[in-house]
Amino acid sequence: MAGQFAAYQNEIYLQGLAGNRPPFTTDPEALEASARERLGPGPFWYVAGAAGAGATARANREAFDRWRIVPRMLTDATDRHLGVSVLGTEMPAPVLLAPLGVQSILHPEGELATARAAAELGVPFVLSTAASHTIEDVAEASGDGARWFQLYWPNDPDVCASILDRARTAGYRVLVVTLDTWTLAWRPHDLDQSYLPFLRGIGTAIPFSDPAFRAGLASAPEEDLPMAILRWVQLFTGTDKSWDRLAFLREHWDGPIVLKGIQHADDARKAVDAGVQGIVVSNHGGRQVDGAVGSLDVLPEIADAVGERIEVLFDSGIRTGADIVKALALGAKAVLVGRPFAYGLAHGGQAGVRHVLRGLLADFDLTLGLSGHRSPAELSREVLRPR
């Protein structure tokens, strides 16, 4: 479809004839600065901050700058088709909303607003275990929208099985298991504010509403919040898992399983051997290991190792349409975007998320066409050159 998403550009310019401008910036760098002005330091840095000195977050962005797109001319790229199919999910473009917790610290409607915006555009939404709203309420907000579920793997098998059953029953079709956040990294911005939302009972809606979790409490969370939070801490932090434990998830989830947090080709091969269907090459946006490799730097070797056997997805640092082109050209089937939509949520709830997503998709649509390509399938490493 010609200009399926690029039409947002024309819409903005035409609105300008009536004196109307976009509700907030379309510049991804300015967007973060604008969000900082709107949010308190606790919520802002919980989203924007990184581990340690922030070296890994910087490495993510620097990795994109090491690759440059080489445009081709006269390729008949007027009509473009951006759609892809990933693990049985049809997508209008190779973009998903990354799992991002505690969204109510950005806007009162939190994940409900995000799910509605994603459904409007047909973009799959990945719900975090650390959500501010329940699995069922977000599913209702999502309506017919495609939705996946991200698991922070609890230490209690009964709670884990119960959460997975709820997600499957509510129509979440793919399970994304985050491997790199079994305990929190040293995050100076959060520490300086003494700010961890979960200890205030924010971002705990899913376990607090879970029957297996509640069965382990003497009193309901509504009656004794401190004890519920203590149980949450015991169940969701401090214990690393092992590869043989994946058998439990396969037993309790009958759909595709994706492992998020892969940064090494050998771990990607182990994921294949474990029988999962996909991986996300990710370092959690630089929030877990300071001084680590940029995710885009390891994407090509991981795609070479396993890309013909499982789906390789990517996140950590996606900000622009050019970023999406580069990630796809280096071997990703689709990308997950996180902080940008979070800043959109902070600016305007559902409408804010929609504006950011429409802008990112328009940028990708235009960059794809102007670089001489008609679909994501045409992107390969031949599209890029090292800086």
mmCIF file of C-alpha atoms in Angstrom:
data_model
loop_
_atom_site.group_PDB
_atom_site.id
_atom_site.type_symbol
_atom_site.label_atom_id
_atom_site.label_comp_id
_atom_site.label_asym_id
_atom_site.label_seq_id
_atom_site.Cartn_x
_atom_site.Cartn_y
_atom_site.Cartn_z
ATOM 1 C CA MET A 1 0.000 0.000 0.000
ATOM 2 C CA ALA A 2 1.486 3.329 -1.042
ATOM 3 C CA GLY A 3 2.325 5.500 1.934
ATOM 4 C CA GLN A 4 0.271 3.455 4.381
ATOM 5 C CA PHE A 5 1.928 5.085 7.386
ATOM 6 C CA ALA A 6 3.765 7.888 5.583
ATOM 7 C CA ALA A 7 0.398 9.621 5.128
ATOM 8 C CA TYR A 8 0.767 10.923 8.690
ATOM 9 C CA GLN A 9 3.342 13.354 7.343
ATOM 10 C CA ASN A 10 0.825 14.823 4.885
ATOM 11 C CA GLU A 11 -1.804 14.962 7.611
ATOM 12 C CA ILE A 12 0.480 17.040 9.821
ATOM 13 C CA TYR A 13 1.363 19.464 7.024
ATOM 14 C CA LEU A 14 -2.272 19.873 5.980
ATOM 15 C CA GLN A 15 -3.328 20.519 9.572
ATOM 16 C CA GLY A 16 -0.755 23.285 9.576
ATOM 17 C CA LEU A 17 -2.781 25.187 6.988
ATOM 18 C CA ALA A 18 -5.404 25.661 9.695
ATOM 19 C CA GLY A 19 -2.786 26.715 12.219
ATOM 20 C CA ASN A 20 -2.620 23.346 13.958
ATOM 21 C CA ARG A 21 0.622 21.759 15.000
ATOM 22 C CA PRO A 22 1.324 18.266 16.372
ATOM 23 C CA PRO A 23 0.350 17.881 20.043
ATOM 24 C CA PHE A 24 4.041 17.552 20.927
ATOM 25 C CA THR A 25 7.343 17.059 19.175
ATOM 26 C CA THR A 26 8.062 14.504 16.449
ATOM 27 C CA ASP A 27 11.801 14.674 17.238
ATOM 28 C CA PRO A 28 12.801 11.599 19.304
ATOM 29 C CA GLU A 29 15.629 13.422 21.074
ATOM 30 C CA ALA A 30 13.444 16.386 21.979
ATOM 31 C CA LEU A 31 10.689 13.992 23.071
ATOM 32 C CA GLU A 32 12.739 12.714 25.999
ATOM 33 C CA ALA A 33 13.596 16.237 27.115
ATOM 34 C CA SER A 34 9.955 17.238 26.877
ATOM 35 C CA ALA A 35 8.879 14.225 28.957
ATOM 36 C CA ARG A 36 11.401 15.205 31.614
ATOM 37 C CA GLU A 37 9.677 18.577 31.939
ATOM 38 C CA ARG A 38 6.302 16.896 32.432
ATOM 39 C CA LEU A 39 7.254 14.187 34.900
ATOM 40 C CA GLY A 40 8.640 14.203 38.379
ATOM 41 C CA PRO A 41 12.241 12.996 38.754
ATOM 42 C CA GLY A 42 11.181 9.613 40.159
ATOM 43 C CA PRO A 43 8.927 8.533 37.274
ATOM 44 C CA PHE A 44 11.107 10.145 34.600
ATOM 45 C CA TRP A 45 14.341 8.501 35.643
ATOM 46 C CA TYR A 46 12.646 5.167 36.261
ATOM 47 C CA VAL A 47 11.993 5.130 32.505
ATOM 48 C CA ALA A 48 14.969 7.095 31.180
ATOM 49 C CA GLY A 49 17.660 5.895 33.563
ATOM 50 C CA ALA A 50 20.168 3.115 33.066
ATOM 51 C CA ALA A 51 22.500 0.926 35.059
ATOM 52 C CA GLY A 52 25.687 2.352 36.534
ATOM 53 C CA ALA A 53 27.240 5.161 34.534
ATOM 54 C CA GLY A 54 24.881 4.599 31.614
ATOM 55 C CA ALA A 55 27.597 3.176 29.349
ATOM 56 C CA THR A 56 25.396 0.410 27.943
ATOM 57 C CA ALA A 57 22.535 2.755 27.108
ATOM 58 C CA ARG A 58 25.001 4.945 25.237
ATOM 59 C CA ALA A 59 26.498 1.892 23.525
ATOM 60 C CA ASN A 60 23.056 0.994 22.184
ATOM 61 C CA ARG A 61 22.726 4.303 20.378
ATOM 62 C CA GLU A 62 26.368 4.394 19.282
ATOM 63 C CA ALA A 63 25.935 0.977 17.679
ATOM 64 C CA PHE A 64 23.290 2.376 15.324
ATOM 65 C CA ASP A 65 25.593 5.203 14.303
ATOM 66 C CA ARG A 66 28.254 2.721 13.234
ATOM 67 C CA TRP A 67 26.051 1.642 10.319
ATOM 68 C CA ARG A 68 24.923 3.852 7.445
ATOM 69 C CA ILE A 69 22.170 3.210 4.902
ATOM 70 C CA VAL A 70 23.162 3.275 1.226
ATOM 71 C CA PRO A 71 20.088 4.487 -0.743
ATOM 72 C CA ARG A 72 19.320 3.039 -4.177
ATOM 73 C CA MET A 73 17.473 4.916 -6.917
ATOM 74 C CA LEU A 74 14.736 4.095 -9.463
ATOM 75 C CA THR A 75 13.567 0.984 -7.638
ATOM 76 C CA ASP A 76 9.813 1.487 -8.143
ATOM 77 C CA ALA A 77 9.366 1.931 -4.372
ATOM 78 C CA THR A 78 6.194 4.046 -4.609
ATOM 79 C CA ASP A 79 3.989 1.197 -3.431
ATOM 80 C CA ARG A 80 5.265 -0.441 -0.293
ATOM 81 C CA HIS A 81 4.036 -3.279 1.895
ATOM 82 C CA LEU A 82 5.380 -3.154 5.439
ATOM 83 C CA GLY A 83 3.488 -6.100 6.893
ATOM 84 C CA VAL A 84 5.144 -9.168 8.398
ATOM 85 C CA SER A 85 4.021 -12.286 10.225
ATOM 86 C CA VAL A 86 5.861 -13.246 13.400
ATOM 87 C CA LEU A 87 5.020 -16.392 15.353
ATOM 88 C CA GLY A 88 1.496 -16.422 13.977
ATOM 89 C CA THR A 89 0.869 -12.724 14.640
ATOM 90 C CA GLU A 90 0.098 -10.633 11.566
ATOM 91 C CA MET A 91 1.595 -7.152 11.913
ATOM 92 C CA PRO A 92 1.069 -4.096 9.681
ATOM 93 C CA ALA A 93 4.764 -3.298 10.180
ATOM 94 C CA PRO A 94 7.666 -5.120 11.895
ATOM 95 C CA VAL A 95 7.158 -3.193 15.133
ATOM 96 C CA LEU A 96 5.850 -4.222 18.557
ATOM 97 C CA LEU A 97 5.432 -2.287 21.774
ATOM 98 C CA ALA A 98 8.011 -3.579 24.227
ATOM 99 C CA PRO A 99 6.938 -4.733 27.674
ATOM 100 C CA LEU A 100 7.269 -1.757 29.954
ATOM 101 C CA GLY A 101 6.051 -1.928 33.536
ATOM 102 C CA VAL A 102 4.392 0.477 35.969
ATOM 103 C CA GLN A 103 2.958 2.676 33.229
ATOM 104 C CA SER A 104 0.585 4.362 35.679
ATOM 105 C CA ILE A 105 3.548 6.438 36.923
ATOM 106 C CA LEU A 106 3.431 8.101 33.485
ATOM 107 C CA HIS A 107 -0.333 8.436 33.044
ATOM 108 C CA PRO A 108 -3.259 7.313 35.234
ATOM 109 C CA GLU A 109 -4.612 4.955 32.541
ATOM 110 C CA GLY A 110 -1.192 3.373 32.062
ATOM 111 C CA GLU A 111 -1.269 0.123 30.111
ATOM 112 C CA LEU A 112 -4.958 0.566 29.288
ATOM 113 C CA ALA A 113 -4.185 3.683 27.244
ATOM 114 C CA THR A 114 -1.200 2.023 25.585
ATOM 115 C CA ALA A 115 -3.175 -1.088 24.687
ATOM 116 C CA ARG A 116 -5.941 0.987 23.102
ATOM 117 C CA ALA A 117 -3.471 3.016 21.038
ATOM 118 C CA ALA A 118 -1.688 -0.120 19.862
ATOM 119 C CA ALA A 119 -4.971 -1.753 18.895
ATOM 120 C CA GLU A 120 -5.992 1.351 16.919
ATOM 121 C CA LEU A 121 -2.906 0.980 14.750
ATOM 122 C CA GLY A 122 -2.764 -2.808 14.693
ATOM 123 C CA VAL A 123 0.600 -2.839 16.466
ATOM 124 C CA PRO A 124 1.052 -5.822 18.821
ATOM 125 C CA PHE A 125 1.297 -4.898 22.486
ATOM 126 C CA VAL A 126 3.465 -6.884 24.908
ATOM 127 C CA LEU A 127 2.078 -6.644 28.437
ATOM 128 C CA SER A 128 4.594 -6.634 31.286
ATOM 129 C CA THR A 129 4.139 -8.757 34.396
ATOM 130 C CA ALA A 130 4.946 -5.512 36.233
ATOM 131 C CA ALA A 131 1.847 -3.774 34.906
ATOM 132 C CA SER A 132 -0.287 -1.289 36.789
ATOM 133 C CA HIS A 133 -3.466 -3.020 35.576
ATOM 134 C CA THR A 134 -4.535 -6.650 35.517
ATOM 135 C CA ILE A 135 -4.097 -9.085 32.644
ATOM 136 C CA GLU A 136 -7.832 -9.164 32.106
ATOM 137 C CA ASP A 137 -8.405 -5.395 32.175
ATOM 138 C CA VAL A 138 -5.641 -4.782 29.646
ATOM 139 C CA ALA A 139 -7.035 -7.513 27.408
ATOM 140 C CA GLU A 140 -10.426 -5.817 27.506
ATOM 141 C CA ALA A 141 -8.848 -2.480 26.612
ATOM 142 C CA SER A 142 -6.960 -4.123 23.773
ATOM 143 C CA GLY A 143 -10.152 -5.539 22.261
ATOM 144 C CA ASP A 144 -9.284 -7.359 19.043
ATOM 145 C CA GLY A 145 -5.707 -6.077 19.093
ATOM 146 C CA ALA A 146 -2.817 -8.543 18.972
ATOM 147 C CA ARG A 147 -1.279 -9.013 22.389
ATOM 148 C CA TRP A 148 1.646 -10.936 23.798
ATOM 149 C CA PHE A 149 2.510 -11.475 27.475
ATOM 150 C CA GLN A 150 5.894 -10.873 29.106
ATOM 151 C CA LEU A 151 6.817 -12.954 32.118
ATOM 152 C CA TYR A 152 8.999 -11.963 35.003
ATOM 153 C CA TRP A 153 9.446 -15.529 36.170
ATOM 154 C CA PRO A 154 8.178 -15.906 39.777
ATOM 155 C CA ASN A 155 9.906 -18.302 42.135
ATOM 156 C CA ASP A 156 6.636 -19.972 43.147
ATOM 157 C CA PRO A 157 5.599 -22.507 40.467
ATOM 158 C CA ASP A 158 1.920 -22.295 41.427
ATOM 159 C CA VAL A 159 1.909 -18.510 40.983
ATOM 160 C CA CYS A 160 3.772 -18.844 37.693
ATOM 161 C CA ALA A 161 1.331 -21.429 36.341
ATOM 162 C CA SER A 162 -1.648 -19.346 37.468
ATOM 163 C CA ILE A 163 -0.379 -16.184 35.759
ATOM 164 C CA LEU A 164 0.328 -18.084 32.541
ATOM 165 C CA ASP A 165 -3.141 -19.620 32.603
ATOM 166 C CA ARG A 166 -4.739 -16.199 33.040
ATOM 167 C CA ALA A 167 -2.743 -14.752 30.153
ATOM 168 C CA ARG A 168 -3.630 -17.603 27.816
ATOM 169 C CA THR A 169 -7.310 -17.414 28.773
ATOM 170 C CA ALA A 170 -7.309 -13.636 28.152
ATOM 171 C CA GLY A 171 -6.050 -14.050 24.600
ATOM 172 C CA TYR A 172 -2.331 -13.378 24.865
ATOM 173 C CA ARG A 173 -0.800 -15.549 22.141
ATOM 174 C CA VAL A 174 2.979 -15.392 22.601
ATOM 175 C CA LEU A 175 4.951 -15.642 25.844
ATOM 176 C CA VAL A 176 8.017 -13.397 26.171
ATOM 177 C CA VAL A 177 10.243 -14.491 29.055
ATOM 178 C CA THR A 178 12.638 -11.832 30.325
ATOM 179 C CA LEU A 179 15.904 -13.451 31.421
ATOM 180 C CA ASP A 180 18.106 -10.494 32.330
ATOM 181 C CA THR A 181 16.198 -8.931 35.221
ATOM 182 C CA TRP A 182 16.011 -11.596 37.897
ATOM 183 C CA THR A 183 17.330 -8.924 40.245
ATOM 184 C CA LEU A 184 17.662 -5.172 39.793
ATOM 185 C CA ALA A 185 20.939 -3.659 38.664
ATOM 186 C CA TRP A 186 22.597 -0.716 40.408
ATOM 187 C CA ARG A 187 20.593 2.212 39.024
ATOM 188 C CA PRO A 188 21.907 5.492 40.464
ATOM 189 C CA HIS A 189 19.035 7.711 39.303
ATOM 190 C CA ASP A 190 16.470 5.510 41.063
ATOM 191 C CA LEU A 191 18.687 5.112 44.108
ATOM 192 C CA ASP A 192 19.245 8.847 44.447
ATOM 193 C CA GLN A 193 15.466 9.338 44.558
ATOM 194 C CA SER A 194 14.930 6.217 46.736
ATOM 195 C CA TYR A 195 12.321 5.435 44.099
ATOM 196 C CA LEU A 196 11.108 1.901 43.428
ATOM 197 C CA PRO A 197 7.388 1.882 42.516
ATOM 198 C CA PHE A 198 6.826 -1.756 43.495
ATOM 199 C CA LEU A 199 7.536 -1.002 47.150
ATOM 200 C CA ARG A 200 4.612 1.406 46.986
ATOM 201 C CA GLY A 201 2.343 -1.264 45.520
ATOM 202 C CA ILE A 202 2.602 0.198 41.983
ATOM 203 C CA GLY A 203 3.228 -2.239 39.143
ATOM 204 C CA THR A 204 1.969 -5.172 41.189
ATOM 205 C CA ALA A 205 -1.567 -5.434 39.795
ATOM 206 C CA ILE A 206 -1.014 -8.820 38.167
ATOM 207 C CA PRO A 207 0.348 -10.764 41.155
ATOM 208 C CA PHE A 208 -1.874 -8.932 43.642
ATOM 209 C CA SER A 209 -4.927 -10.020 41.624
ATOM 210 C CA ASP A 210 -3.711 -13.592 41.186
ATOM 211 C CA PRO A 211 -5.493 -16.296 43.195
ATOM 212 C CA ALA A 212 -2.350 -18.366 43.732
ATOM 213 C CA PHE A 213 -0.424 -15.338 44.965
ATOM 214 C CA ARG A 214 -3.256 -14.252 47.242
ATOM 215 C CA ALA A 215 -3.543 -17.795 48.622
ATOM 216 C CA GLY A 216 -0.075 -17.382 50.127
ATOM 217 C CA LEU A 217 -1.096 -14.307 52.125
ATOM 218 C CA ALA A 218 -2.685 -14.185 55.549
ATOM 219 C CA SER A 219 -4.600 -11.076 54.471
ATOM 220 C CA ALA A 220 -5.474 -9.671 51.059
ATOM 221 C CA PRO A 221 -3.165 -6.964 49.634
ATOM 222 C CA GLU A 222 -5.968 -4.438 50.096
ATOM 223 C CA GLU A 223 -5.894 -5.166 53.833
ATOM 224 C CA ASP A 224 -2.160 -5.615 54.435
ATOM 225 C CA LEU A 225 -0.102 -3.988 51.700
ATOM 226 C CA PRO A 226 3.327 -4.330 53.387
ATOM 227 C CA MET A 227 3.044 -8.116 53.673
ATOM 228 C CA ALA A 228 1.852 -8.403 50.071
ATOM 229 C CA ILE A 229 4.842 -6.350 48.930
ATOM 230 C CA LEU A 230 7.188 -8.532 50.983
ATOM 231 C CA ARG A 231 5.810 -11.642 49.288
ATOM 232 C CA TRP A 232 6.200 -9.930 45.916
ATOM 233 C CA VAL A 233 9.875 -9.236 46.669
ATOM 234 C CA GLN A 234 10.458 -12.853 47.651
ATOM 235 C CA LEU A 235 8.776 -14.201 44.523
ATOM 236 C CA PHE A 236 10.047 -11.866 41.828
ATOM 237 C CA THR A 237 13.602 -10.892 42.780
ATOM 238 C CA GLY A 238 16.874 -12.489 43.698
ATOM 239 C CA THR A 239 16.821 -15.904 42.002
ATOM 240 C CA ASP A 240 18.436 -16.706 38.672
ATOM 241 C CA LYS A 241 17.017 -19.650 36.750
ATOM 242 C CA SER A 242 18.746 -22.301 34.605
ATOM 243 C CA TRP A 243 18.178 -23.630 31.099
ATOM 244 C CA ASP A 244 16.629 -26.887 32.329
ATOM 245 C CA ARG A 245 13.876 -24.880 34.073
ATOM 246 C CA LEU A 246 12.429 -23.868 30.674
ATOM 247 C CA ALA A 247 10.696 -27.240 30.584
ATOM 248 C CA PHE A 248 8.264 -25.899 33.190
ATOM 249 C CA LEU A 249 7.235 -23.035 30.928
ATOM 250 C CA ARG A 250 6.769 -25.331 27.938
ATOM 251 C CA GLU A 251 4.539 -27.502 30.112
ATOM 252 C CA HIS A 252 2.330 -24.561 31.116
ATOM 253 C CA TRP A 253 2.255 -22.565 27.872
ATOM 254 C CA ASP A 254 0.958 -24.096 24.645
ATOM 255 C CA GLY A 255 1.875 -21.185 22.355
ATOM 256 C CA PRO A 256 5.164 -19.772 21.097
ATOM 257 C CA ILE A 257 7.817 -18.882 23.681
ATOM 258 C CA VAL A 258 10.345 -16.083 23.146
ATOM 259 C CA LEU A 259 13.400 -15.523 25.361
ATOM 260 C CA LYS A 260 14.243 -11.843 25.894
ATOM 261 C CA GLY A 261 17.702 -10.680 26.892
ATOM 262 C CA ILE A 262 19.927 -12.748 24.594
ATOM 263 C CA GLN A 263 23.309 -11.094 23.900
ATOM 264 C CA HIS A 264 25.550 -14.035 22.954
ATOM 265 C CA ALA A 265 25.343 -16.433 20.000
ATOM 266 C CA ASP A 266 25.921 -19.451 22.253
ATOM 267 C CA ASP A 267 22.905 -18.481 24.368
ATOM 268 C CA ALA A 268 20.891 -18.148 21.167
ATOM 269 C CA ARG A 269 21.918 -21.680 20.206
ATOM 270 C CA LYS A 270 20.909 -22.912 23.657
ATOM 271 C CA ALA A 271 17.518 -21.275 23.115
ATOM 272 C CA VAL A 272 17.104 -23.304 19.935
ATOM 273 C CA ASP A 273 18.126 -26.481 21.750
ATOM 274 C CA ALA A 274 15.620 -25.677 24.503
ATOM 275 C CA GLY A 275 12.827 -25.727 21.940
ATOM 276 C CA VAL A 276 11.681 -22.113 22.109
ATOM 277 C CA GLN A 277 10.394 -20.352 19.026
ATOM 278 C CA GLY A 278 12.084 -16.956 19.255
ATOM 279 C CA ILE A 279 14.534 -14.672 21.007
ATOM 280 C CA VAL A 280 14.828 -10.942 21.592
ATOM 281 C CA VAL A 281 18.345 -9.597 21.237
ATOM 282 C CA SER A 282 18.217 -7.082 24.073
ATOM 283 C CA ASN A 283 20.148 -5.656 26.997
ATOM 284 C CA HIS A 284 17.028 -4.195 28.620
ATOM 285 C CA GLY A 285 17.783 -0.776 27.215
ATOM 286 C CA GLY A 286 21.023 -0.594 29.174
ATOM 287 C CA ARG A 287 19.196 -0.940 32.482
ATOM 288 C CA GLN A 288 20.852 -4.120 33.778
ATOM 289 C CA VAL A 289 24.589 -4.483 33.025
ATOM 290 C CA ASP A 290 26.657 -1.325 32.843
ATOM 291 C CA GLY A 291 29.568 -1.437 30.413
ATOM 292 C CA ALA A 292 27.947 -4.145 28.285
ATOM 293 C CA VAL A 293 27.933 -4.491 24.522
ATOM 294 C CA GLY A 294 25.389 -2.573 22.459
ATOM 295 C CA SER A 295 22.629 -4.910 21.333
ATOM 296 C CA LEU A 296 22.932 -3.978 17.661
ATOM 297 C CA ASP A 297 26.627 -4.906 17.761
ATOM 298 C CA VAL A 298 25.790 -8.538 18.534
ATOM 299 C CA LEU A 299 22.663 -8.839 16.386
ATOM 300 C CA PRO A 300 24.441 -9.944 13.154
ATOM 301 C CA GLU A 301 26.342 -12.835 14.750
ATOM 302 C CA ILE A 302 23.241 -14.014 16.599
ATOM 303 C CA ALA A 303 21.119 -13.818 13.439
ATOM 304 C CA ASP A 304 23.792 -15.794 11.564
ATOM 305 C CA ALA A 305 23.812 -18.424 14.299
ATOM 306 C CA VAL A 306 20.084 -19.097 14.658
ATOM 307 C CA GLY A 307 18.116 -16.898 12.274
ATOM 308 C CA GLU A 308 17.141 -19.764 10.007
ATOM 309 C CA ARG A 309 15.802 -21.829 12.915
ATOM 310 C CA ILE A 310 13.926 -19.390 15.173
ATOM 311 C CA GLU A 311 12.575 -15.851 14.978
ATOM 312 C CA VAL A 312 15.113 -13.210 15.943
ATOM 313 C CA LEU A 313 13.616 -9.988 17.314
ATOM 314 C CA PHE A 314 15.465 -6.918 18.545
ATOM 315 C CA ASP A 315 15.168 -4.117 21.058
ATOM 316 C CA SER A 316 17.386 -1.647 22.944
ATOM 317 C CA GLY A 317 17.823 1.734 21.345
ATOM 318 C CA ILE A 318 15.145 1.942 18.628
ATOM 319 C CA ARG A 319 14.251 5.607 18.175
ATOM 320 C CA THR A 320 13.767 6.276 14.421
ATOM 321 C CA GLY A 321 12.679 4.744 11.157
ATOM 322 C CA ALA A 322 16.333 4.468 10.153
ATOM 323 C CA ASP A 323 16.990 2.440 13.318
ATOM 324 C CA ILE A 324 14.301 -0.028 12.283
ATOM 325 C CA VAL A 325 15.771 -0.326 8.776
ATOM 326 C CA LYS A 326 19.225 -1.024 10.225
ATOM 327 C CA ALA A 327 18.005 -3.638 12.708
ATOM 328 C CA LEU A 328 16.037 -5.479 10.035
ATOM 329 C CA ALA A 329 18.959 -5.330 7.611
ATOM 330 C CA LEU A 330 21.227 -6.851 10.271
ATOM 331 C CA GLY A 331 18.961 -9.827 10.820
ATOM 332 C CA ALA A 332 15.952 -8.966 12.990
ATOM 333 C CA LYS A 333 12.486 -10.037 11.864
ATOM 334 C CA ALA A 334 10.861 -7.244 13.892
ATOM 335 C CA VAL A 335 11.782 -4.699 16.557
ATOM 336 C CA LEU A 336 10.356 -3.699 19.914
ATOM 337 C CA VAL A 337 10.135 -0.030 20.868
ATOM 338 C CA GLY A 338 9.997 1.070 24.501
ATOM 339 C CA ARG A 339 10.990 4.468 25.856
ATOM 340 C CA PRO A 340 9.561 6.554 22.962
ATOM 341 C CA PHE A 341 6.011 5.298 23.453
ATOM 342 C CA ALA A 342 6.422 5.712 27.213
ATOM 343 C CA TYR A 343 7.227 9.378 26.688
ATOM 344 C CA GLY A 344 4.186 9.651 24.414
ATOM 345 C CA LEU A 345 2.059 8.151 27.180
ATOM 346 C CA ALA A 346 3.388 10.781 29.584
ATOM 347 C CA HIS A 347 2.434 13.547 27.158
ATOM 348 C CA GLY A 348 -1.096 12.508 26.352
ATOM 349 C CA GLY A 349 -2.216 9.034 27.345
ATOM 350 C CA GLN A 350 -3.701 7.037 24.486
ATOM 351 C CA ALA A 351 -3.462 9.960 22.049
ATOM 352 C CA GLY A 352 0.168 10.505 23.024
ATOM 353 C CA VAL A 353 1.127 6.895 22.387
ATOM 354 C CA ARG A 354 -0.730 6.996 19.099
ATOM 355 C CA HIS A 355 1.125 10.145 17.985
ATOM 356 C CA VAL A 356 4.541 8.671 18.761
ATOM 357 C CA LEU A 357 3.743 5.377 17.053
ATOM 358 C CA ARG A 358 2.298 7.038 13.969
ATOM 359 C CA GLY A 359 5.404 9.183 13.733
ATOM 360 C CA LEU A 360 7.778 6.227 14.090
ATOM 361 C CA LEU A 361 5.862 4.151 11.555
ATOM 362 C CA ALA A 362 5.720 7.068 9.106
ATOM 363 C CA ASP A 363 9.455 7.596 9.490
ATOM 364 C CA PHE A 364 10.092 3.889 8.822
ATOM 365 C CA ASP A 365 7.731 3.847 5.829
ATOM 366 C CA LEU A 366 9.422 6.890 4.282
ATOM 367 C CA THR A 367 12.966 5.725 5.043
ATOM 368 C CA LEU A 368 12.260 2.310 3.574
ATOM 369 C CA GLY A 369 10.945 3.798 0.350
ATOM 370 C CA LEU A 370 13.489 6.585 0.008
ATOM 371 C CA SER A 371 16.332 4.120 0.482
ATOM 372 C CA GLY A 372 14.913 2.152 -2.453
ATOM 373 C CA HIS A 373 12.962 -0.700 -0.877
ATOM 374 C CA ARG A 374 9.367 -1.845 -1.048
ATOM 375 C CA SER A 375 9.128 -4.247 1.888
ATOM 376 C CA PRO A 376 11.086 -5.389 4.947
ATOM 377 C CA ALA A 377 11.892 -8.611 3.084
ATOM 378 C CA GLU A 378 14.168 -6.645 0.733
ATOM 379 C CA LEU A 379 16.433 -5.496 3.574
ATOM 380 C CA SER A 380 19.785 -7.238 3.984
ATOM 381 C CA ARG A 381 23.297 -6.281 4.982
ATOM 382 C CA GLU A 382 23.878 -5.114 1.413
ATOM 383 C CA VAL A 383 21.710 -2.115 2.361
ATOM 384 C CA LEU A 384 24.284 -0.912 4.904
ATOM 385 C CA ARG A 385 27.892 0.127 5.090
ATOM 386 C CA PRO A 386 30.065 0.471 8.200
ATOM 387 C CA ARG A 387 30.659 4.088 9.081
#
